[in-house]
Every structure is written in structure tokens, then in C-alpha cells.
Amino acid sequence: MQISITKNPNPGKMPPSDKLGFGSIFSDHMFLMDYTDAEKWHNARIVPYGPIAINPAASVLHYANEVFEGMKAYRWADGSVHFFRPMENAKRINISAERIGLPQIPNDIFVEAVREVVKVDKDWVPSGEGTSLYIRPFLYAIDPELALHGIHQATFVIILSPSASYFAEGIKPVKIMLETEDVRAVRGGTGYTKCGGNYAASNRAGDRAMEKGYSQVLWLDGVHRKYIEEVGAMNVMFKIDGTVVTPSLENGSILGGITRKSCLEVLKHWGIPAEERLLSVDELIGAAESGKLEEAFGTGTAAVISPIGELAYKDKKYTVNDFKIGPVAQKLYDELTGIQWGKRPDPFGWTECV
Ligand code: PLP
Ligand code: COI
């Protein structure tokens, strides 16, 4: 792919690691590429980070035809920079694009675009403990027409944000509230995709949970309001009576997380029993009450492994593992972050040098 590069004449300065937070500071450059039915993907360019002009009639502003990805670049101790399973993000953005009716991006073009923009802004990959360059590729429809119709014009953008941990708690346990009113997704809907609309529909419940002192909500399935699905920005795993249980993806209402998939592969490699299956809220609460709920944690690119120390359901609160990170969550955290930051061997071949 031919990519033109316009250097930022006013480069910024990366704040110290302890001032990074998550997703609020951006690097000097961004990648853009245009799509039309006639020209297909064209005009790939890396330009200074800044506002993007958009027609007020652009489809995305009215009908939310947008999908995105979340991935990271990690700085290793020797200064080199590495990705974690970038092809998985390429495949997933195309699964999302297909569902929303957006044009797909060839997987190798997606990975090349991410690689080239990260190369230009390599100095923005932070090196502090637990920090990385969060990469946000996104794709949206710009057809300037209010009639409902297929998408013929789109824009693909990649922005980069040096970040620390997603939750202010870091790897300390978070409090999560089971949501009993709003639902996020249903079978046949868009739950399995990373489309912006899923997050818009989730906001109200998330805000209410935060007002009550919880970090995020744990969604129940949209039909029976009975089965555990996922948390706002992460998949969930529970260790119940010695077995790790995570909701299966079969219903099509849960995002197939790359961290989730990696954890399942690592658990299998270690011989720790793990099951993907339906998990009802009654079974989960029953396990919490009988002492069989040994651990609960979320998995995600931004969230990494986030232990859950408290679950709230219908005015009752359940403390998990004395509000401490459990041994399986800790072992997974150490292994995944060890591979990602090059501190441990990578037997699965998941990292790629930028
Ligand atoms: N579920 C939701 C709704 C998410 O937004 C995310 C974050 O990307 C995840 C799960 C975890 O996915 P991954 O591990 O690929 O980051
Ligand atoms: C990620 O983990 O990459 C995500 O996209 C979560 C996001 C909602 C912050």
C-alpha cells in the first residue's frame, strides 16, 4: 500500500507515565484512508493528529454506522516495540463491518496501516510499568444522505493514545453491578460486534452504576434476563468450584474478546479446567452464597485482567475472594503481561515486532 506521510510541524510532548490515565492523550499523527464504491480503499495517508471535517449529513452522524477496534503496542525493556495478535483485530473489525454494512478492509492492509502509523509515532510508546500505546482503529460511513440506504462511502482512521491502566484501581479489584433493567444486546443484533451503537446503548446503565460507586455493569442476556453475558468493556470469567467458567459466544450477543480467547488458550495449556457455557445469574449467586465462587475477573485489551472484588445484585452485595486478586487471575495476568511486554517466553507466537 502507498501511504503518504505529512509530518506534524508542532510535535507534542508525552507526559510522564504516572500522568497518562487511559485514552485522553493522543500522539502526533493519525492514519486515514478513504473508501468509495468506485475507487475502493484509496488515499492512505498519515497526517498530523487533529479534527476531521465531516459533512453534517454524513450517515454515521445520524445512523451510527461505525465500528472500531482496541489494541496495544508494548515497549519492551530493550526499547523495541511489539503488537499482540494484531491479525485478530483485523479479522474482528471485518466481522463488525460486515454486520453494520460497512466496507471491509483486507486484513493485511489493516495490519500494515497500524504498523506504519505506530512506526511514525514510535516515540509515543510509553515505557513506564503497565503502560502501552493504546491503538484505536475505527471505520465509519460518510454518505451524505438522510435516506436509509446501503453504504457507498467510508473513512478508516487510526489514532494512538499512550495510556496506563483502564481502571483507576489498576490491578486492584473493582466493584461490578449486575444490570437488571437495561439490556445491551440480543440474538440477531449487534452484540458480537464492536460497533459504537452498542456502547451508546450501554451508557445509561454504566452511568447509574458509577453513581452508586460501581466501575461498570455486568450485563444479563436481553431475552430471559437470566444468563450472564459480559461487562461494559470486558469479558468475564468466574472460578466456580475449581473450574473457570465464561459465558459462551453462541448467542451472538457477546463480544469475542481477544484477551478472553488468549486466556482460554493459556488455561488449556496449563491444564486448568475451563468451560465456555451458559451461566445463569442464579447459579452465579448460588455459588457466591455457598462459598463456591472462588474468583471473578474481567478480561480485555484496555482492562487486561481486572479482578472483581464485589458483585451487586438486586440490593445485595457479594464479596469475592475477600476483595483480593485470586491465584488464577494473578497467574493469567502475569503470563499475558509477561508475554506482551517481552518478560516471558511467547510459546504461542502472539507478539509481533513493529
Ligand atoms: N467486551 C466488550 C464489550 C469490550 O468492549 C471489550 C474490549 O474490547 C471486550 C469485551 C474485550 O475484548 P478484547 O479482549 O478483544 O479487548
Ligand atoms: C478495549 O479494551 O480495547 C476497548 O475497546 C474497551 C473500550 C470500551 C475502552
Tab-separated table of C-alpha atoms and ligand atoms in Angstrom:
chain	number	residue	atom	x	y	z
A	1	MET	CA	0.000	0.000	0.000
A	2	GLN	CA	1.178	3.504	-0.881
A	3	ILE	CA	0.968	5.762	2.213
A	4	SER	CA	1.769	9.475	2.029
A	5	ILE	CA	3.251	10.977	5.194
A	6	THR	CA	2.852	14.601	6.308
A	7	LYS	CA	4.890	15.260	9.437
A	8	ASN	CA	3.367	17.232	12.295
A	9	PRO	CA	5.113	20.642	12.347
A	10	ASN	CA	4.229	21.095	16.040
A	11	PRO	CA	5.038	17.796	17.756
A	12	GLY	CA	3.702	17.380	21.289
A	13	LYS	CA	5.397	16.007	24.352
A	14	MET	CA	4.407	12.802	26.115
A	15	PRO	CA	3.545	13.351	29.803
A	16	PRO	CA	5.294	11.216	32.451
A	17	SER	CA	3.895	7.697	32.885
A	18	ASP	CA	2.043	8.498	36.119
A	19	LYS	CA	0.049	11.239	34.346
A	20	LEU	CA	-1.164	9.155	31.384
A	21	GLY	CA	-4.544	7.777	32.500
A	22	PHE	CA	-6.459	5.999	29.726
A	23	GLY	CA	-7.341	7.282	26.249
A	24	SER	CA	-7.145	11.017	26.796
A	25	ILE	CA	-3.732	11.941	25.353
A	26	PHE	CA	-3.007	11.487	21.656
A	27	SER	CA	0.185	11.127	19.647
A	28	ASP	CA	1.375	13.483	16.881
A	29	HIS	CA	-0.066	11.605	13.890
A	30	MET	CA	-3.074	9.635	12.687
A	31	PHE	CA	-3.756	7.359	9.741
A	32	LEU	CA	-6.652	7.963	7.330
A	33	MET	CA	-7.911	6.136	4.274
A	34	ASP	CA	-10.995	6.744	2.110
A	35	TYR	CA	-13.449	4.340	0.539
A	36	THR	CA	-15.869	4.775	-2.344
A	37	ASP	CA	-17.556	2.014	-4.303
A	38	ALA	CA	-15.822	3.217	-7.477
A	39	GLU	CA	-12.299	3.667	-6.092
A	40	LYS	CA	-12.383	1.106	-3.242
A	41	TRP	CA	-9.848	1.899	-0.468
A	42	HIS	CA	-7.551	4.731	-1.565
A	43	ASN	CA	-5.684	7.831	-0.418
A	44	ALA	CA	-3.922	6.168	2.531
A	45	ARG	CA	-2.169	8.900	4.479
A	46	ILE	CA	-0.501	9.646	7.790
A	47	VAL	CA	-1.131	13.248	8.801
A	48	PRO	CA	-0.859	15.414	11.935
A	49	TYR	CA	-3.405	14.416	14.604
A	50	GLY	CA	-6.345	16.828	14.543
A	51	PRO	CA	-10.024	17.459	13.774
A	52	ILE	CA	-11.581	15.725	10.758
A	53	ALA	CA	-14.041	17.714	8.613
A	54	ILE	CA	-17.326	15.858	8.106
A	55	ASN	CA	-20.482	16.603	6.108
A	56	PRO	CA	-23.348	17.220	8.601
A	57	ALA	CA	-25.459	14.811	6.550
A	58	ALA	CA	-22.859	12.015	6.851
A	59	SER	CA	-24.616	8.746	7.604
A	60	VAL	CA	-22.596	7.981	10.737
A	61	LEU	CA	-23.851	11.153	12.469
A	62	HIS	CA	-27.464	10.038	12.038
A	63	TYR	CA	-27.475	6.274	11.856
A	64	ALA	CA	-24.342	5.325	13.807
A	65	ASN	CA	-22.707	3.197	11.098
A	66	GLU	CA	-19.404	2.932	12.954
A	67	VAL	CA	-17.186	0.078	14.118
A	68	PHE	CA	-13.882	0.164	15.969
A	69	GLU	CA	-11.043	-1.863	17.429
A	70	GLY	CA	-8.874	-1.657	20.521
A	71	MET	CA	-5.297	-2.938	20.534
A	72	LYS	CA	-1.937	-2.012	22.034
A	73	ALA	CA	1.754	-1.599	21.227
A	74	TYR	CA	4.100	-2.505	24.081
A	75	ARG	CA	7.631	-1.237	24.709
A	76	TRP	CA	9.999	-3.985	25.760
A	77	ALA	CA	12.998	-3.484	28.072
A	78	ASP	CA	15.404	-3.387	25.080
A	79	GLY	CA	13.440	-0.471	23.578
A	80	SER	CA	11.775	-2.498	20.803
A	81	VAL	CA	8.001	-2.186	20.257
A	82	HIS	CA	5.624	-5.139	19.800
A	83	PHE	CA	1.991	-5.860	18.913
A	84	PHE	CA	-0.152	-8.616	20.448
A	85	ARG	CA	-2.137	-10.723	17.918
A	86	PRO	CA	-2.876	-7.814	15.523
A	87	MET	CA	-4.391	-10.135	12.912
A	88	GLU	CA	-7.178	-10.963	15.395
A	89	ASN	CA	-8.166	-7.282	15.444
A	90	ALA	CA	-8.105	-7.181	11.638
A	91	LYS	CA	-10.430	-10.180	11.457
A	92	ARG	CA	-12.762	-8.752	14.092
A	93	ILE	CA	-13.125	-5.288	12.554
A	94	ASN	CA	-14.237	-7.033	9.381
A	95	ILE	CA	-16.746	-9.181	11.263
A	96	SER	CA	-18.111	-5.948	12.760
A	97	ALA	CA	-18.042	-4.118	9.399
A	98	GLU	CA	-19.932	-6.948	7.715
A	99	ARG	CA	-22.729	-6.759	10.299
A	100	ILE	CA	-23.119	-2.977	10.012
A	101	GLY	CA	-22.854	-2.975	6.195
A	102	LEU	CA	-19.555	-1.090	6.111
A	103	PRO	CA	-16.860	-1.908	3.553
A	104	GLN	CA	-14.313	-4.433	4.795
A	105	ILE	CA	-10.567	-3.746	4.893
A	106	PRO	CA	-8.240	-6.508	3.706
A	107	ASN	CA	-6.622	-7.950	6.860
A	108	ASP	CA	-3.059	-7.346	5.670
A	109	ILE	CA	-3.860	-3.705	4.780
A	110	PHE	CA	-5.342	-3.202	8.265
A	111	VAL	CA	-2.220	-4.557	9.980
A	112	GLU	CA	0.103	-2.617	7.654
A	113	ALA	CA	-1.753	0.635	8.377
A	114	VAL	CA	-1.483	0.063	12.146
A	115	ARG	CA	2.208	-0.820	11.827
A	116	GLU	CA	3.092	2.217	9.693
A	117	VAL	CA	1.381	4.796	11.909
A	118	VAL	CA	2.889	3.250	15.062
A	119	LYS	CA	6.327	3.357	13.388
A	120	VAL	CA	5.913	7.091	12.740
A	121	ASP	CA	4.903	7.701	16.372
A	122	LYS	CA	7.172	5.092	17.963
A	123	ASP	CA	8.448	7.644	20.485
A	124	TRP	CA	4.885	7.823	21.849
A	125	VAL	CA	5.001	4.219	23.062
A	126	PRO	CA	5.493	4.778	26.807
A	127	SER	CA	7.882	2.684	28.869
A	128	GLY	CA	6.534	3.052	32.437
A	129	GLU	CA	5.356	-0.061	34.295
A	130	GLY	CA	1.946	-1.173	32.950
A	131	THR	CA	1.819	1.494	30.219
A	132	SER	CA	1.391	0.970	26.476
A	133	LEU	CA	0.308	2.756	23.317
A	134	TYR	CA	-3.428	2.140	23.002
A	135	ILE	CA	-4.394	1.918	19.330
A	136	ARG	CA	-7.911	2.834	18.225
A	137	PRO	CA	-8.714	1.973	14.590
A	138	PHE	CA	-12.254	2.990	13.535
A	139	LEU	CA	-14.337	2.938	10.419
A	140	TYR	CA	-17.495	4.915	9.614
A	141	ALA	CA	-19.938	5.748	6.805
A	142	ILE	CA	-19.881	9.244	5.333
A	143	ASP	CA	-22.571	9.001	2.613
A	144	PRO	CA	-24.160	12.490	2.725
A	145	GLU	CA	-27.796	11.364	2.505
A	146	LEU	CA	-30.568	11.133	5.067
A	147	ALA	CA	-32.469	8.388	3.269
A	148	LEU	CA	-31.766	4.942	4.670
A	149	HIS	CA	-29.633	3.087	2.177
A	150	GLY	CA	-26.532	0.986	1.697
A	151	ILE	CA	-23.126	2.473	2.441
A	152	HIS	CA	-21.027	3.649	-0.512
A	153	GLN	CA	-18.503	5.969	1.114
A	154	ALA	CA	-16.487	5.420	4.269
A	155	THR	CA	-13.440	6.596	6.183
A	156	PHE	CA	-10.957	4.479	8.128
A	157	VAL	CA	-8.903	6.202	10.825
A	158	ILE	CA	-6.308	5.073	13.373
A	159	ILE	CA	-5.459	7.213	16.383
A	160	LEU	CA	-2.913	6.425	19.094
A	161	SER	CA	-3.090	7.128	22.793
A	162	PRO	CA	-0.254	6.485	25.265
A	163	SER	CA	-2.114	5.016	28.229
A	164	ALA	CA	-1.846	3.429	31.644
A	165	SER	CA	-4.440	1.087	33.147
A	166	TYR	CA	-8.104	1.498	32.199
A	167	PHE	CA	-9.474	1.384	35.723
A	168	ALA	CA	-8.044	3.804	38.260
A	169	GLU	CA	-7.818	0.741	40.544
A	170	GLY	CA	-5.099	-0.786	38.263
A	171	ILE	CA	-4.944	-4.481	39.117
A	172	LYS	CA	-6.810	-3.946	42.404
A	173	PRO	CA	-10.295	-5.487	42.444
A	174	VAL	CA	-13.206	-3.456	41.024
A	175	LYS	CA	-16.855	-3.418	42.068
A	176	ILE	CA	-19.373	-4.516	39.436
A	177	MET	CA	-23.183	-4.251	39.481
A	178	LEU	CA	-25.485	-6.724	37.734
A	179	GLU	CA	-27.809	-4.733	35.482
A	180	THR	CA	-31.454	-5.770	35.752
A	181	GLU	CA	-33.207	-3.016	33.771
A	182	ASP	CA	-31.392	-2.077	30.551
A	183	VAL	CA	-30.110	-4.689	28.120
A	184	ARG	CA	-27.150	-4.385	25.784
A	185	ALA	CA	-27.723	-6.972	23.077
A	186	VAL	CA	-29.995	-9.711	21.771
A	187	ARG	CA	-29.583	-12.689	19.457
A	188	GLY	CA	-29.621	-11.404	15.885
A	189	GLY	CA	-28.480	-7.951	16.985
A	190	THR	CA	-25.016	-6.415	17.070
A	191	GLY	CA	-23.725	-7.652	20.446
A	192	TYR	CA	-20.909	-9.695	18.894
A	193	THR	CA	-19.518	-6.655	17.070
A	194	LYS	CA	-17.520	-3.686	18.235
A	195	CYS	CA	-19.921	-1.074	16.898
A	196	GLY	CA	-20.272	2.305	18.560
A	197	GLY	CA	-24.032	1.830	18.988
A	198	ASN	CA	-23.506	-0.997	21.483
A	199	TYR	CA	-21.639	1.392	23.739
A	200	ALA	CA	-24.212	4.175	23.279
A	201	ALA	CA	-26.931	1.766	24.438
A	202	SER	CA	-24.797	0.844	27.450
A	203	ASN	CA	-24.057	4.339	28.690
A	204	ARG	CA	-27.107	4.949	30.839
A	205	ALA	CA	-26.655	1.784	32.883
A	206	GLY	CA	-22.915	2.443	33.207
A	207	ASP	CA	-23.557	5.965	34.480
A	208	ARG	CA	-26.095	4.757	37.030
A	209	ALA	CA	-23.677	2.093	38.265
A	210	MET	CA	-20.903	4.678	38.626
A	211	GLU	CA	-23.207	6.953	40.634
A	212	LYS	CA	-23.613	4.070	43.065
A	213	GLY	CA	-19.850	3.528	43.322
A	214	TYR	CA	-19.505	0.645	40.822
A	215	SER	CA	-16.962	0.639	37.984
A	216	GLN	CA	-19.215	-0.952	35.350
A	217	VAL	CA	-22.272	-3.161	34.929
A	218	LEU	CA	-22.428	-6.892	34.275
A	219	TRP	CA	-24.999	-7.500	31.523
A	220	LEU	CA	-27.615	-10.216	31.543
A	221	ASP	CA	-28.984	-11.651	28.278
A	222	GLY	CA	-31.613	-9.481	26.654
A	223	VAL	CA	-34.379	-12.086	26.372
A	224	HIS	CA	-34.547	-14.087	29.612
A	225	ARG	CA	-32.587	-11.593	31.751
A	226	LYS	CA	-31.138	-14.720	33.220
A	227	TYR	CA	-27.765	-15.540	31.687
A	228	ILE	CA	-24.506	-13.722	32.373
A	229	GLU	CA	-23.042	-12.004	29.315
A	230	GLU	CA	-20.175	-9.524	29.766
A	231	VAL	CA	-19.107	-6.281	31.410
A	232	GLY	CA	-19.107	-2.848	29.683
A	233	ALA	CA	-15.532	-3.053	28.407
A	234	MET	CA	-14.505	-6.631	29.136
A	235	ASN	CA	-15.495	-10.289	29.069
A	236	VAL	CA	-15.946	-12.086	32.375
A	237	MET	CA	-14.621	-15.271	33.912
A	238	PHE	CA	-15.593	-16.909	37.194
A	239	LYS	CA	-13.810	-19.678	39.058
A	240	ILE	CA	-16.582	-21.829	40.471
A	241	ASP	CA	-15.649	-24.894	42.496
A	242	GLY	CA	-12.276	-25.267	40.777
A	243	THR	CA	-13.408	-24.645	37.189
A	244	VAL	CA	-13.091	-21.393	35.249
A	245	VAL	CA	-16.451	-20.617	33.621
A	246	THR	CA	-17.008	-17.955	30.971
A	247	PRO	CA	-20.210	-17.256	29.016
A	248	SER	CA	-20.158	-18.894	25.581
A	249	LEU	CA	-20.337	-16.796	22.415
A	250	GLU	CA	-23.087	-18.901	20.817
A	251	ASN	CA	-25.931	-16.449	21.356
A	252	GLY	CA	-24.122	-13.811	19.266
A	253	SER	CA	-24.713	-11.169	21.916
A	254	ILE	CA	-21.216	-11.073	23.476
A	255	LEU	CA	-18.016	-9.647	22.004
A	256	GLY	CA	-15.481	-12.371	21.196
A	257	GLY	CA	-12.628	-10.789	23.146
A	258	ILE	CA	-9.055	-11.464	22.066
A	259	THR	CA	-7.970	-11.429	25.719
A	260	ARG	CA	-10.762	-13.902	26.520
A	261	LYS	CA	-9.621	-16.196	23.711
A	262	SER	CA	-5.971	-15.895	24.825
A	263	CYS	CA	-6.868	-16.682	28.465
A	264	LEU	CA	-8.809	-19.780	27.397
A	265	GLU	CA	-5.814	-20.952	25.330
A	266	VAL	CA	-3.404	-20.345	28.221
A	267	LEU	CA	-5.690	-22.121	30.729
A	268	LYS	CA	-5.921	-25.107	28.385
A	269	HIS	CA	-2.124	-25.114	28.008
A	270	TRP	CA	-1.788	-25.191	31.809
A	271	GLY	CA	-4.431	-27.888	32.216
A	272	ILE	CA	-6.675	-25.688	34.367
A	273	PRO	CA	-10.281	-26.710	33.692
A	274	ALA	CA	-12.187	-24.022	31.789
A	275	GLU	CA	-15.662	-24.081	30.299
A	276	GLU	CA	-17.464	-21.848	27.802
A	277	ARG	CA	-21.125	-22.282	28.537
A	278	LEU	CA	-24.367	-20.661	29.616
A	279	LEU	CA	-24.070	-19.388	33.169
A	280	SER	CA	-27.246	-18.234	34.856
A	281	VAL	CA	-27.327	-15.469	37.402
A	282	ASP	CA	-28.951	-17.938	39.827
A	283	GLU	CA	-26.005	-20.309	39.503
A	284	LEU	CA	-23.548	-17.429	39.986
A	285	ILE	CA	-25.315	-16.001	43.034
A	286	GLY	CA	-25.834	-19.523	44.420
A	287	ALA	CA	-22.084	-20.134	44.109
A	288	ALA	CA	-21.361	-16.801	45.823
A	289	GLU	CA	-23.712	-17.722	48.687
A	290	SER	CA	-22.345	-21.236	49.149
A	291	GLY	CA	-18.705	-20.152	49.035
A	292	LYS	CA	-18.057	-21.912	45.698
A	293	LEU	CA	-17.392	-18.672	43.821
A	294	GLU	CA	-13.633	-18.612	44.263
A	295	GLU	CA	-12.696	-15.847	41.811
A	296	ALA	CA	-14.258	-13.377	39.395
A	297	PHE	CA	-12.372	-11.275	36.854
A	298	GLY	CA	-12.770	-9.370	33.625
A	299	THR	CA	-10.564	-9.708	30.540
A	300	GLY	CA	-9.948	-7.065	27.878
A	301	THR	CA	-7.311	-5.146	25.967
A	302	ALA	CA	-7.843	-1.964	27.941
A	303	ALA	CA	-8.771	-3.735	31.180
A	304	VAL	CA	-6.104	-6.523	30.843
A	305	ILE	CA	-7.137	-8.847	33.739
A	306	SER	CA	-9.326	-6.971	36.218
A	307	PRO	CA	-10.248	-8.846	39.376
A	308	ILE	CA	-13.817	-8.295	40.554
A	309	GLY	CA	-13.951	-7.909	44.334
A	310	GLU	CA	-17.641	-7.213	44.732
A	311	LEU	CA	-20.778	-8.121	42.787
A	312	ALA	CA	-24.054	-6.352	43.492
A	313	TYR	CA	-27.359	-7.946	42.503
A	314	LYS	CA	-30.808	-6.658	43.459
A	315	ASP	CA	-29.712	-4.689	46.534
A	316	LYS	CA	-27.445	-7.459	47.804
A	317	LYS	CA	-23.664	-7.332	47.750
A	318	TYR	CA	-21.401	-10.327	47.384
A	319	THR	CA	-17.698	-10.057	48.209
A	320	VAL	CA	-15.493	-12.283	46.069
A	321	ASN	CA	-12.269	-13.787	47.456
A	322	ASP	CA	-12.138	-11.253	50.337
A	323	PHE	CA	-11.767	-8.446	47.771
A	324	LYS	CA	-8.333	-9.778	46.789
A	325	ILE	CA	-6.997	-10.851	43.398
A	326	GLY	CA	-7.288	-14.640	43.161
A	327	PRO	CA	-4.487	-17.038	42.165
A	328	VAL	CA	-5.837	-17.830	38.665
A	329	ALA	CA	-6.429	-14.149	37.801
A	330	GLN	CA	-2.922	-13.322	39.062
A	331	LYS	CA	-1.359	-16.204	37.109
A	332	LEU	CA	-3.161	-15.144	33.911
A	333	TYR	CA	-2.201	-11.508	34.461
A	334	ASP	CA	1.462	-12.423	34.969
A	335	GLU	CA	1.523	-14.691	31.920
A	336	LEU	CA	-0.284	-12.359	29.499
A	337	THR	CA	1.505	-9.184	30.544
A	338	GLY	CA	4.769	-11.181	30.661
A	339	ILE	CA	4.296	-12.165	27.008
A	340	GLN	CA	3.058	-8.713	25.954
A	341	TRP	CA	5.996	-6.846	27.481
A	342	GLY	CA	8.550	-9.482	26.447
A	343	LYS	CA	9.379	-10.515	30.009
A	344	ARG	CA	8.372	-14.128	29.441
A	345	PRO	CA	8.737	-16.550	26.545
A	346	ASP	CA	5.937	-16.403	23.953
A	347	PRO	CA	5.203	-20.095	23.283
A	348	PHE	CA	2.102	-19.212	21.258
A	349	GLY	CA	3.834	-16.781	18.864
A	350	TRP	CA	1.424	-13.980	19.759
A	351	THR	CA	3.755	-10.981	19.685
A	352	GLU	CA	4.998	-9.227	16.549
A	353	CYS	CA	7.824	-6.715	16.374
A	354	VAL	CA	6.666	-3.367	14.900
B	1	PLP	N1	-16.379	-6.863	25.681
B	1	PLP	C1	-16.540	-5.580	25.356
B	1	PLP	C2	-17.919	-5.036	25.306
B	1	PLP	C3	-15.432	-4.789	25.034
B	1	PLP	O1	-15.572	-3.506	24.700
B	1	PLP	C4	-14.151	-5.366	25.092
B	1	PLP	C5	-12.969	-4.570	24.757
B	1	PLP	O2	-12.504	-4.564	23.661
B	1	PLP	C6	-14.034	-6.719	25.441
B	1	PLP	C7	-15.172	-7.436	25.733
B	1	PLP	C8	-12.707	-7.403	25.453
B	1	PLP	O3	-12.212	-7.641	24.156
B	1	PLP	P1	-10.665	-7.718	23.875
B	1	PLP	O4	-10.106	-8.700	24.802
B	1	PLP	O5	-10.546	-8.132	22.457
B	1	PLP	O6	-10.120	-6.352	24.095
B	2	COI	C1	-10.681	-2.200	24.590
B	2	COI	O1	-10.439	-2.875	25.576
B	2	COI	O2	-9.859	-2.079	23.676
B	2	COI	C2	-11.940	-1.499	24.427
B	2	COI	O3	-12.285	-1.203	23.321
B	2	COI	C3	-12.730	-1.108	25.586
B	2	COI	C4	-13.199	0.300	25.431
B	2	COI	C5	-14.662	0.386	25.552
B	2	COI	C6	-12.474	1.227	26.339
